[in-house]
């Protein structure tokens, strides 16, 4: 980072009892307060939500997936627009991932959650060939052979033009043994250095780079990886890879990684988006989160709600027949019209009638809800009530 | 209509060469200028478009379909909200149809265009039994037996609470012979009287009733039906039923009906929504139009455009590969963000990527386009340039 960088991260308040802190993350497209949630515009679109609606719901920052955009429409077309911001009509901060997560989801036989568009990829999908150089795979759009390397991931992310970009890593799944995880982590570290060197070659001050901690579910590997990332001159740090098989393990693994990272860098937890998860992550000193959960849940009829008002549940299912005649809005204390101006009975009707508007309105509500909850996390840290709010939201002390 | 009615229709300017006129149609939910276009919120939702977006695109008036809402969610749930306006969060003028069109589309073996939701009805769909009393059919939602009569249609429309409501009629398709059409028309006239009497029994001044001209493609029947409607004390008059097999016959049949209707009443042409159709209808003295065309076209990638700028075509297909790298917006002279703020290349990408946002943005554009074109019709009548604009839009003199 040069002295006149357009990026900075400044911690504002720290919680007395936990590692939770509020911060200001400054980018060329504006400053966001942290902790905060990053909404997923996977293929350069939040599914069913316009950027105007996103702004109206209060969202501060979004991300897009390099893997999908590399294949369709291709980085050169995005660059011709002047980048993703201009193409999508989003003028706030933005992050892109490296493409690694989706590619290795396929390579390891997963079905990547994100690949839910018209073209589905199953276990029989195009294989991924991995080498020190990078990952070779076939485009699901036109079958073209593609080689993604640390260098080409950074070059692609430069064309996409997000504010925050990340190094290419191999993302190993849960079921992989320790030895493979250790070897993979070492290669990811070498890729991280190559990513950083490529980043520095073209750095014009408009983007900032995050390193990523790997190491799977092994404490010593997570420590080693976190120490590596902390020692490298990255602007930000992210925790990636498999966080385990359940919520308890996720907290444990995140904790192992977080404690060896640097406190003065913005810290992102990749792919996590439950309500309790955000409180627990914030308590460990995580600053940003992302997940498709809020918008995907909406498409299936799930509307986020305050757990203590709903038997401890984090969402209601609007398709449930108990909402057929419920004239109350989803939550009239939120700012989004979708949360305030429509009855649950109407939203129930839209789902019953197969009207996509139902999923759209729920998505806007869920965005407003997540944005509001993130502001509640910040407020409670600022006001010294974090422990109390944490108990209310998680049901735990 | 009582003297203190909340409804009125006042003609403002008349074109010197044609029957085109501008008017003000006043309802309890506001006054609209005519000629104007009514957008179809078939199942109490414009597909993929929120009412906020509808307002932003400039739409003045919408309609909903009694048939669909009778089955799901049911008129009592709508009434519990205080009517469709409150349920949908739409505070402008609104029209409901009688339910007849959809029912008889099924009864005559058509597949009603509107029935495109999750549950499809084919030719094997539930039959309709027709008698002097009304139409019996089965609900596509739960199989329930339903009897729709002129009285129950009006009662249902009262619960839905639209400003403008219509009489129940039998809607005969194109291929029906003259004798059936004549008998059907006579029954529709008796149903119109029953509808009006039911309307008058419950009239509290918040709704106004339209009669409908039937008579198929037969000039003498259209004249007889128009004279009948003109003699009945309806607030408004609509032209329904089959208008023929092609555009030329549509103009001819519409003309036969229109010339025997009253000039002092607001006149609606049911189910017509092509760009040229609106100019031709306006020239015959039609004041309002409705059609699913603009929003359905959008879901298939069609964006309305000015024909003289596009080889005479009324829309472009954004899925066409020629838009892959086209950085220009759909039409930056329109007010909607969807028309101005996104490139054709981005919209093309959204369709290629299977992102529903593409169809939503095109729907908003098409709504803005139709609304603007209706304002152009009015402006040209007002300014004495209707003939000139008519030639530009239709390519005919």
Coordinates of N, CA and C in Angstrom, one line a residue, chain A residues 38-233:
Chain A
X38 N -21.7 -8.9 3.1 CA -21.5 -8.7 1.7 C -22.5 -9.6 0.9
X39 N -23.4 -9.0 0.1 CA -24.4 -9.7 -0.6 C -23.9 -10.3 -2.0
X40 N -24.3 -11.5 -2.3 CA -23.7 -12.2 -3.5 C -24.4 -11.9 -4.8
X41 N -23.8 -11.1 -5.7 CA -24.3 -10.9 -7.0 C -23.5 -11.9 -7.9
X42 N -23.7 -13.1 -7.7 CA -22.9 -14.2 -8.3 C -22.5 -14.0 -9.8
X43 N -23.5 -13.8 -10.6 CA -23.2 -13.6 -12.1 C -23.4 -12.2 -12.4
X44 N -23.0 -11.3 -11.6 CA -23.1 -9.8 -11.8 C -24.6 -9.4 -11.7
X45 N -25.3 -10.1 -10.8 CA -26.7 -9.8 -10.5 C -27.1 -10.4 -9.2
X46 N -27.7 -9.6 -8.3 CA -28.3 -10.2 -7.1 C -29.6 -10.8 -7.7
X47 N -29.8 -12.1 -7.4 CA -31.0 -12.8 -8.1 C -32.3 -12.1 -7.8
X48 N -32.9 -11.5 -8.8 CA -34.3 -10.9 -8.7 C -34.3 -9.6 -8.0
X49 N -33.2 -8.9 -7.8 CA -33.1 -7.7 -7.1 C -32.3 -6.6 -7.9
X50 N -32.9 -5.5 -8.2 CA -32.2 -4.5 -8.9 C -31.2 -3.7 -7.9
X51 N -30.2 -3.1 -8.5 CA -29.3 -2.3 -7.6 C -30.0 -1.2 -6.9
X52 N -31.0 -0.6 -7.6 CA -31.8 0.4 -6.9 C -32.5 -0.2 -5.6
X53 N -33.0 -1.4 -5.8 CA -33.7 -2.0 -4.6 C -32.7 -2.4 -3.5
X54 N -31.5 -2.8 -4.0 CA -30.4 -3.1 -3.1 C -30.0 -1.9 -2.2
X55 N -29.9 -0.8 -2.9 CA -29.6 0.5 -2.2 C -30.7 0.9 -1.2
X56 N -31.9 0.7 -1.7 CA -33.1 1.1 -0.9 C -33.1 0.2 0.4
X57 N -32.7 -1.0 0.2 CA -32.8 -1.9 1.4 C -31.6 -1.7 2.3
X58 N -30.7 -0.8 1.9 CA -29.6 -0.4 2.8 C -28.3 -1.2 2.6
X59 N -28.2 -2.0 1.6 CA -26.9 -2.8 1.5 C -25.8 -1.9 1.2
X60 N -24.6 -2.2 1.8 CA -23.4 -1.4 1.6 C -22.4 -1.9 0.6
X61 N -22.3 -3.3 0.5 CA -21.3 -3.9 -0.3 C -21.7 -5.2 -0.9
X62 N -21.3 -5.5 -2.1 CA -21.7 -6.7 -2.8 C -20.4 -7.4 -3.3
X63 N -20.6 -8.7 -3.7 CA -19.5 -9.4 -4.4 C -20.0 -10.1 -5.6
X64 N -19.0 -10.4 -6.5 CA -19.3 -11.2 -7.7 C -18.3 -12.3 -7.8
X65 N -18.7 -13.3 -8.6 CA -17.8 -14.5 -8.7 C -17.0 -14.5 -10.0
X66 N -15.7 -14.5 -9.9 CA -14.8 -14.5 -11.0 C -15.0 -15.7 -11.9
X67 N -15.3 -16.8 -11.3 CA -15.4 -18.0 -12.1 C -16.6 -17.9 -13.1
X68 N -17.8 -17.5 -12.7 CA -18.9 -17.3 -13.6 C -18.7 -16.3 -14.6
X69 N -18.1 -15.1 -14.2 CA -18.0 -14.0 -15.1 C -16.8 -14.2 -16.1
X70 N -15.9 -15.1 -15.7 CA -14.8 -15.5 -16.7 C -15.4 -16.2 -17.9
X71 N -16.4 -17.0 -17.6 CA -17.1 -17.8 -18.7 C -18.1 -17.0 -19.4
X72 N -18.9 -16.2 -18.7 CA -20.0 -15.5 -19.3 C -20.2 -14.2 -18.5
X73 N -20.1 -13.0 -19.0 CA -19.9 -12.7 -20.4 C -18.5 -12.6 -20.8
X74 N -17.5 -12.9 -19.9 CA -16.1 -12.8 -20.2 C -15.6 -11.4 -19.7
X75 N -14.3 -11.4 -19.1 CA -13.8 -10.2 -18.5 C -13.6 -9.1 -19.5
X76 N -13.4 -9.3 -20.8 CA -13.2 -8.2 -21.7 C -14.4 -7.4 -21.9
X77 N -15.6 -8.1 -21.9 CA -16.8 -7.3 -22.1 C -17.1 -6.5 -20.8
X78 N -16.8 -7.1 -19.7 CA -17.0 -6.3 -18.4 C -16.0 -5.1 -18.4
X79 N -14.8 -5.3 -18.9 CA -13.8 -4.2 -18.9 C -14.3 -3.1 -19.9
X80 N -14.9 -3.5 -21.0 CA -15.4 -2.6 -22.0 C -16.4 -1.6 -21.4
X81 N -17.1 -2.1 -20.4 CA -18.1 -1.2 -19.7 C -17.4 -0.3 -18.7
X82 N -16.1 -0.5 -18.5 CA -15.4 0.3 -17.4 C -15.5 -0.5 -16.1
X83 N -15.8 -1.8 -16.2 CA -15.8 -2.6 -15.0 C -17.2 -3.0 -14.5
X84 N -17.2 -3.9 -13.5 CA -18.5 -4.4 -13.0 C -19.3 -3.3 -12.4
X85 N -18.7 -2.3 -11.7 CA -19.5 -1.2 -11.1 C -20.4 -0.6 -12.2
X86 N -19.8 -0.2 -13.3 CA -20.6 0.5 -14.3 C -21.5 -0.5 -15.0
X87 N -21.1 -1.7 -15.2 CA -22.0 -2.7 -15.9 C -23.2 -2.9 -15.1
X88 N -23.1 -3.1 -13.8 CA -24.2 -3.4 -12.9 C -24.9 -2.2 -12.4
X89 N -24.4 -1.0 -12.6 CA -25.0 0.2 -12.0 C -24.9 0.1 -10.5
X90 N -23.8 -0.3 -10.0 CA -23.6 -0.3 -8.5 C -22.3 0.6 -8.2
X91 N -22.5 1.6 -7.5 CA -21.4 2.5 -7.2 C -20.8 2.4 -5.9
X92 N -21.2 1.4 -5.1 CA -20.6 1.2 -3.8 C -19.5 0.2 -3.8
X93 N -18.9 -0.1 -2.7 CA -17.8 -1.0 -2.6 C -18.2 -2.4 -3.1
X94 N -17.2 -3.1 -3.7 CA -17.4 -4.5 -4.2 C -16.2 -5.3 -4.1
X95 N -16.5 -6.6 -4.0 CA -15.4 -7.6 -3.8 C -15.6 -8.7 -4.9
X96 N -14.5 -9.2 -5.5 CA -14.6 -10.4 -6.3 C -13.8 -11.5 -5.7
X97 N -14.2 -12.7 -5.8 CA -13.4 -13.9 -5.4 C -12.5 -14.2 -6.5
X98 N -11.7 -15.3 -6.3 CA -10.6 -15.6 -7.2 C -11.0 -16.6 -8.3
X99 N -12.2 -17.2 -8.1 CA -12.6 -18.2 -9.0 C -12.3 -19.6 -8.5
X100 N -11.4 -19.7 -7.4 CA -11.0 -21.0 -6.9 C -12.1 -21.8 -6.3
X101 N -12.9 -21.1 -5.5 CA -13.9 -21.9 -4.8 C -14.8 -22.7 -5.7
X102 N -15.4 -22.1 -6.8 CA -16.3 -22.8 -7.7 C -15.5 -23.9 -8.4
X103 N -14.3 -23.6 -8.9 CA -13.6 -24.6 -9.7 C -13.3 -25.8 -8.9
X104 N -12.9 -25.6 -7.6 CA -12.5 -26.8 -6.8 C -13.7 -27.5 -6.2
X105 N -14.9 -26.8 -6.2 CA -16.1 -27.4 -5.8 C -16.4 -28.5 -6.9
X106 N -16.2 -28.1 -8.1 CA -16.4 -29.1 -9.2 C -15.3 -30.2 -9.1
X107 N -14.1 -29.8 -9.0 CA -13.0 -30.7 -9.0 C -13.1 -31.8 -8.0
X108 N -13.6 -31.4 -6.8 CA -13.7 -32.4 -5.7 C -15.0 -33.1 -5.7
X109 N -15.8 -32.9 -6.8 CA -17.0 -33.7 -6.9 C -18.2 -33.1 -6.2
X110 N -18.0 -31.9 -5.7 CA -19.1 -31.2 -5.1 C -20.0 -30.7 -6.2
X111 N -21.2 -30.3 -5.9 CA -22.0 -29.5 -6.8 C -22.0 -28.1 -6.1
X112 N -21.3 -27.2 -6.7 CA -21.1 -25.9 -6.1 C -22.5 -25.3 -6.0
X113 N -22.8 -24.8 -4.8 CA -24.1 -24.2 -4.5 C -24.5 -23.1 -5.5
X114 N -23.4 -22.4 -5.9 CA -23.7 -21.2 -6.7 C -24.2 -21.6 -8.1
X115 N -23.9 -22.8 -8.5 CA -24.2 -23.2 -9.9 C -25.7 -23.6 -9.9
X116 N -26.6 -22.7 -9.9 CA -28.0 -23.1 -9.9 C -28.7 -22.4 -11.0
X117 N -28.0 -22.0 -12.0 CA -28.7 -21.4 -13.2 C -29.3 -22.3 -14.1
X118 N -29.5 -21.9 -15.3 CA -30.2 -22.7 -16.3 C -29.4 -24.0 -16.6
X119 N -28.1 -23.9 -16.6 CA -27.2 -25.0 -16.9 C -26.7 -25.6 -15.6
X120 N -27.2 -26.8 -15.3 CA -26.8 -27.5 -14.0 C -25.5 -28.3 -14.3
X121 N -24.7 -28.3 -13.3 CA -23.5 -29.2 -13.4 C -23.7 -30.3 -12.3
X122 N -23.6 -31.5 -12.7 CA -23.7 -32.6 -11.7 C -22.3 -33.2 -11.4
X123 N -22.3 -34.3 -10.8 CA -21.0 -35.0 -10.5 C -20.3 -35.3 -11.7
X124 N -21.1 -35.5 -12.8 CA -20.5 -35.8 -14.1 C -19.9 -34.6 -14.8
X125 N -19.9 -33.5 -14.2 CA -19.5 -32.2 -14.8 C -18.1 -32.3 -15.2
X126 N -17.6 -31.2 -15.9 CA -16.2 -31.2 -16.4 C -15.2 -31.3 -15.3
X127 N -14.3 -32.2 -15.4 CA -13.3 -32.3 -14.3 C -12.3 -31.2 -14.3
X128 N -11.6 -31.1 -13.2 CA -10.6 -30.1 -13.1 C -9.2 -30.7 -13.0
X129 N -8.3 -30.3 -13.8 CA -6.9 -30.8 -13.6 C -6.0 -29.8 -12.9
X130 N -5.5 -30.2 -11.8 CA -4.8 -29.3 -11.0 C -3.3 -29.6 -11.1
X131 N -2.5 -28.5 -11.2 CA -1.0 -28.6 -11.2 C -0.5 -27.4 -10.5
X132 N 0.8 -27.4 -10.3 CA 1.5 -26.2 -9.7 C 1.2 -25.0 -10.5
X133 N 1.1 -25.1 -11.8 CA 0.8 -24.0 -12.6 C -0.6 -23.3 -12.3
X134 N -1.6 -24.2 -12.2 CA -2.9 -23.7 -12.0 C -4.0 -24.8 -12.2
X135 N -5.2 -24.4 -12.5 CA -6.3 -25.3 -12.7 C -6.8 -25.3 -14.1
X136 N -6.9 -26.5 -14.7 CA -7.4 -26.6 -16.1 C -8.8 -27.1 -16.0
X137 N -9.8 -26.5 -16.7 CA -11.2 -27.0 -16.7 C -11.8 -26.6 -18.0
X138 N -13.1 -27.1 -18.2 CA -13.8 -26.8 -19.4 C -14.9 -25.8 -19.0
X139 N -15.2 -24.8 -19.8 CA -16.3 -23.9 -19.6 C -17.6 -24.6 -19.7
X140 N -18.5 -24.3 -18.7 CA -19.9 -24.9 -18.8 C -20.7 -24.2 -19.8
X141 N -20.2 -23.0 -20.3 CA -21.0 -22.3 -21.3 C -20.8 -22.8 -22.7
X142 N -19.5 -23.0 -23.1 CA -19.2 -23.4 -24.5 C -18.2 -24.5 -24.6
X143 N -17.8 -25.1 -23.5 CA -16.9 -26.3 -23.5 C -15.4 -25.9 -23.7
X144 N -15.1 -24.6 -23.9 CA -13.8 -24.1 -24.1 C -12.8 -24.6 -22.9
X145 N -11.6 -24.9 -23.3 CA -10.6 -25.3 -22.2 C -10.1 -24.0 -21.6
X146 N -10.0 -24.0 -20.3 CA -9.6 -22.8 -19.6 C -8.5 -23.1 -18.6
X147 N -7.4 -22.3 -18.5 CA -6.4 -22.5 -17.5 C -6.5 -21.3 -16.6
X148 N -6.8 -21.5 -15.3 CA -6.8 -20.4 -14.4 C -5.6 -20.6 -13.5
X149 N -4.7 -19.5 -13.5 CA -3.5 -19.5 -12.7 C -3.7 -18.3 -11.7
X150 N -2.8 -18.3 -10.7 CA -2.8 -17.1 -9.8 C -2.7 -15.8 -10.6
X151 N -1.8 -15.9 -11.6 CA -1.7 -14.6 -12.4 C -2.9 -14.3 -13.2
X152 N -3.5 -15.3 -13.8 CA -4.7 -15.0 -14.7 C -5.9 -14.6 -13.8
X153 N -6.0 -15.2 -12.6 CA -7.1 -14.8 -11.7 C -7.0 -13.3 -11.3
X154 N -5.8 -12.9 -11.0 CA -5.6 -11.5 -10.7 C -5.9 -10.6 -11.9
X155 N -5.4 -11.0 -13.1 CA -5.6 -10.3 -14.3 C -7.1 -10.2 -14.6
X156 N -7.8 -11.3 -14.4 CA -9.3 -11.3 -14.6 C -9.9 -10.3 -13.6
X157 N -9.5 -10.4 -12.4 CA -10.1 -9.6 -11.3 C -9.8 -8.1 -11.6
X158 N -8.7 -7.8 -12.2 CA -8.4 -6.4 -12.6 C -9.3 -5.9 -13.6
X159 N -9.7 -6.8 -14.6 CA -10.6 -6.4 -15.6 C -12.0 -6.2 -15.0
X160 N -12.4 -7.0 -14.1 CA -13.7 -6.9 -13.4 C -13.8 -5.6 -12.6
X161 N -12.6 -5.3 -12.0 CA -12.5 -3.9 -11.4 C -13.2 -3.7 -10.0
X162 N -13.4 -4.8 -9.3 CA -13.9 -4.7 -7.9 C -12.8 -4.0 -7.0
X163 N -13.3 -3.4 -5.9 CA -12.4 -2.7 -5.0 C -11.5 -3.7 -4.3
X164 N -12.1 -4.8 -3.8 CA -11.4 -5.8 -3.0 C -11.3 -7.0 -3.8
X165 N -10.1 -7.6 -4.0 CA -9.9 -8.8 -4.7 C -9.1 -9.8 -3.9
X166 N -9.1 -11.1 -4.3 CA -8.5 -12.1 -3.4 C -7.5 -12.9 -4.2
X167 N -6.6 -13.6 -3.5 CA -5.6 -14.5 -4.1 C -6.3 -15.8 -4.6
X168 N -5.7 -16.5 -5.6 CA -6.2 -17.8 -5.9 C -5.7 -18.8 -4.9
X169 N -6.6 -19.7 -4.5 CA -6.2 -20.8 -3.6 C -6.9 -22.0 -4.0
X170 N -6.4 -23.2 -3.6 CA -7.2 -24.4 -3.8 C -8.0 -24.6 -2.5
X171 N -9.3 -24.8 -2.8 CA -10.3 -24.9 -1.7 C -10.6 -26.3 -1.5
X172 N -10.0 -26.9 -0.4 CA -10.2 -28.4 -0.1 C -11.5 -28.6 0.7
X173 N -12.2 -29.6 0.3 CA -13.5 -29.9 1.1 C -13.2 -30.6 2.4
X174 N -14.2 -30.8 3.1 CA -14.2 -31.4 4.5 C -13.6 -32.8 4.5
X175 N -13.9 -33.6 3.5 CA -13.6 -35.0 3.6 C -12.2 -35.3 3.2
X176 N -11.4 -34.3 2.9 CA -10.0 -34.5 2.5 C -9.1 -34.8 3.7
X177 N -8.2 -35.8 3.5 CA -7.3 -36.1 4.7 C -6.2 -35.1 4.9
X178 N -5.6 -35.2 6.1 CA -4.6 -34.2 6.6 C -3.5 -34.0 5.6
X179 N -3.0 -35.1 5.1 CA -1.8 -35.0 4.2 C -2.1 -34.2 2.9
X180 N -3.2 -34.5 2.3 CA -3.6 -33.7 1.1 C -3.8 -32.3 1.5
X181 N -4.5 -32.0 2.6 CA -4.8 -30.7 3.0 C -3.5 -29.9 3.3
X182 N -2.5 -30.5 3.8 CA -1.2 -29.9 4.1 C -0.5 -29.5 2.8
X183 N -0.4 -30.5 1.9 CA 0.2 -30.2 0.6 C -0.5 -29.1 -0.2
X184 N -1.9 -29.2 -0.2 CA -2.7 -28.2 -0.9 C -2.4 -26.8 -0.3
X185 N -2.4 -26.8 1.0 CA -2.1 -25.5 1.7 C -0.8 -24.9 1.3
X186 N 0.2 -25.7 1.2 CA 1.5 -25.2 0.8 C 1.5 -24.7 -0.6
X187 N 0.8 -25.4 -1.5 CA 0.6 -24.9 -2.9 C -0.2 -23.5 -2.9
X188 N -1.2 -23.5 -2.1 CA -2.0 -22.3 -2.0 C -1.2 -21.1 -1.5
X189 N -0.2 -21.4 -0.6 CA 0.7 -20.3 -0.2 C 1.6 -19.8 -1.3
X190 N 2.1 -20.8 -2.1 CA 2.9 -20.4 -3.2 C 2.1 -19.6 -4.2
X191 N 0.8 -20.1 -4.4 CA -0.1 -19.3 -5.3 C -0.4 -17.9 -4.8
X192 N -0.5 -17.8 -3.5 CA -0.8 -16.5 -2.9 C 0.4 -15.5 -3.1
X193 N 1.6 -16.0 -3.1 CA 2.8 -15.2 -3.4 C 2.7 -14.8 -4.9
X194 N 2.4 -15.8 -5.7 CA 2.3 -15.4 -7.2 C 1.2 -14.4 -7.4
X195 N 0.1 -14.6 -6.7 CA -1.1 -13.7 -6.9 C -0.6 -12.3 -6.5
X196 N 0.1 -12.2 -5.3 CA 0.5 -10.9 -4.8 C 1.5 -10.2 -5.8
X197 N 2.4 -11.0 -6.3 CA 3.4 -10.5 -7.2 C 2.7 -10.0 -8.5
X198 N 1.8 -10.7 -9.0 CA 1.0 -10.3 -10.2 C 0.2 -9.0 -9.8
X199 N -0.4 -9.0 -8.7 CA -1.1 -7.8 -8.2 C -0.2 -6.6 -8.2
X200 N 1.0 -6.7 -7.6 CA 1.9 -5.6 -7.4 C 2.4 -5.1 -8.8
X201 N 2.6 -6.0 -9.7 CA 3.0 -5.6 -11.1 C 2.1 -4.6 -11.7
X202 N 0.8 -4.8 -11.5 CA -0.2 -3.9 -12.1 C -0.9 -3.0 -11.2
X203 N -0.5 -2.9 -10.0 CA -1.2 -2.1 -9.0 C -1.2 -0.6 -9.3
X204 N -2.4 -0.1 -9.5 CA -2.6 1.4 -9.8 C -3.3 2.0 -8.7
X205 N -3.5 1.3 -7.5 CA -4.1 2.0 -6.3 C -5.6 1.8 -6.3
X206 N -6.2 1.2 -7.3 CA -7.7 1.2 -7.3 C -8.2 -0.1 -6.8
X207 N -7.3 -1.1 -6.5 CA -7.8 -2.3 -5.9 C -6.9 -2.7 -4.7
X208 N -7.5 -3.5 -3.8 CA -6.7 -4.0 -2.6 C -6.8 -5.5 -2.5
X209 N -5.7 -6.1 -2.1 CA -5.7 -7.6 -2.2 C -5.8 -8.3 -0.8
X210 N -6.6 -9.3 -0.8 CA -6.8 -10.1 0.5 C -6.1 -11.5 0.3
X211 N -5.3 -11.9 1.3 CA -4.9 -13.3 1.4 C -5.9 -14.2 2.0
X212 N -5.7 -15.5 1.8 CA -6.7 -16.4 2.4 C -6.0 -17.5 3.2
X213 N -6.6 -17.7 4.4 CA -6.1 -18.8 5.3 C -6.8 -20.1 4.8
X214 N -5.9 -21.1 4.6 CA -6.4 -22.5 4.3 C -6.0 -23.4 5.5
X215 N -6.0 -24.7 5.3 CA -5.6 -25.6 6.4 C -6.6 -26.5 6.9
X216 N -7.8 -26.4 6.3 CA -8.9 -27.4 6.6 C -9.3 -27.3 8.1
X217 N -9.5 -28.5 8.6 CA -10.0 -28.6 10.0 C -8.9 -29.0 11.0
X218 N -7.6 -28.7 10.5 CA -6.5 -29.1 11.4 C -5.9 -27.9 12.0
X219 N -5.8 -27.9 13.4 CA -5.4 -26.7 14.1 C -4.0 -26.2 13.7
X220 N -3.0 -27.1 13.6 CA -1.7 -26.7 13.3 C -1.6 -26.1 11.9
X221 N -2.3 -26.7 11.0 CA -2.3 -26.2 9.6 C -2.9 -24.8 9.6
X222 N -4.0 -24.6 10.3 CA -4.7 -23.3 10.3 C -3.7 -22.2 10.9
X223 N -3.0 -22.6 11.9 CA -2.1 -21.7 12.6 C -1.0 -21.3 11.6
X224 N -0.4 -22.4 10.9 CA 0.7 -22.1 9.9 C 0.2 -21.2 8.8
X225 N -1.0 -21.5 8.3 CA -1.5 -20.7 7.2 C -1.8 -19.3 7.6
X226 N -2.4 -19.1 8.8 CA -2.7 -17.8 9.3 C -1.4 -17.0 9.5
X227 N -0.4 -17.6 10.0 CA 0.9 -16.9 10.2 C 1.5 -16.5 8.9
X228 N 1.3 -17.4 7.9 CA 1.8 -17.1 6.5 C 1.1 -15.8 6.0
X229 N -0.2 -15.9 6.1 CA -1.0 -14.7 5.6 C -0.6 -13.4 6.3
X230 N -0.5 -13.6 7.6 CA -0.2 -12.4 8.4 C 1.2 -11.8 8.1
X231 N 2.1 -12.6 7.6 CA 3.5 -12.2 7.3 C 3.5 -11.5 5.9
X232 N 2.6 -11.9 5.1 CA 2.6 -11.4 3.7 C 2.0 -10.0 3.7
X233 N 2.5 -9.1 2.8 CA 1.9 -7.7 2.8 C 0.6 -7.6 2.1

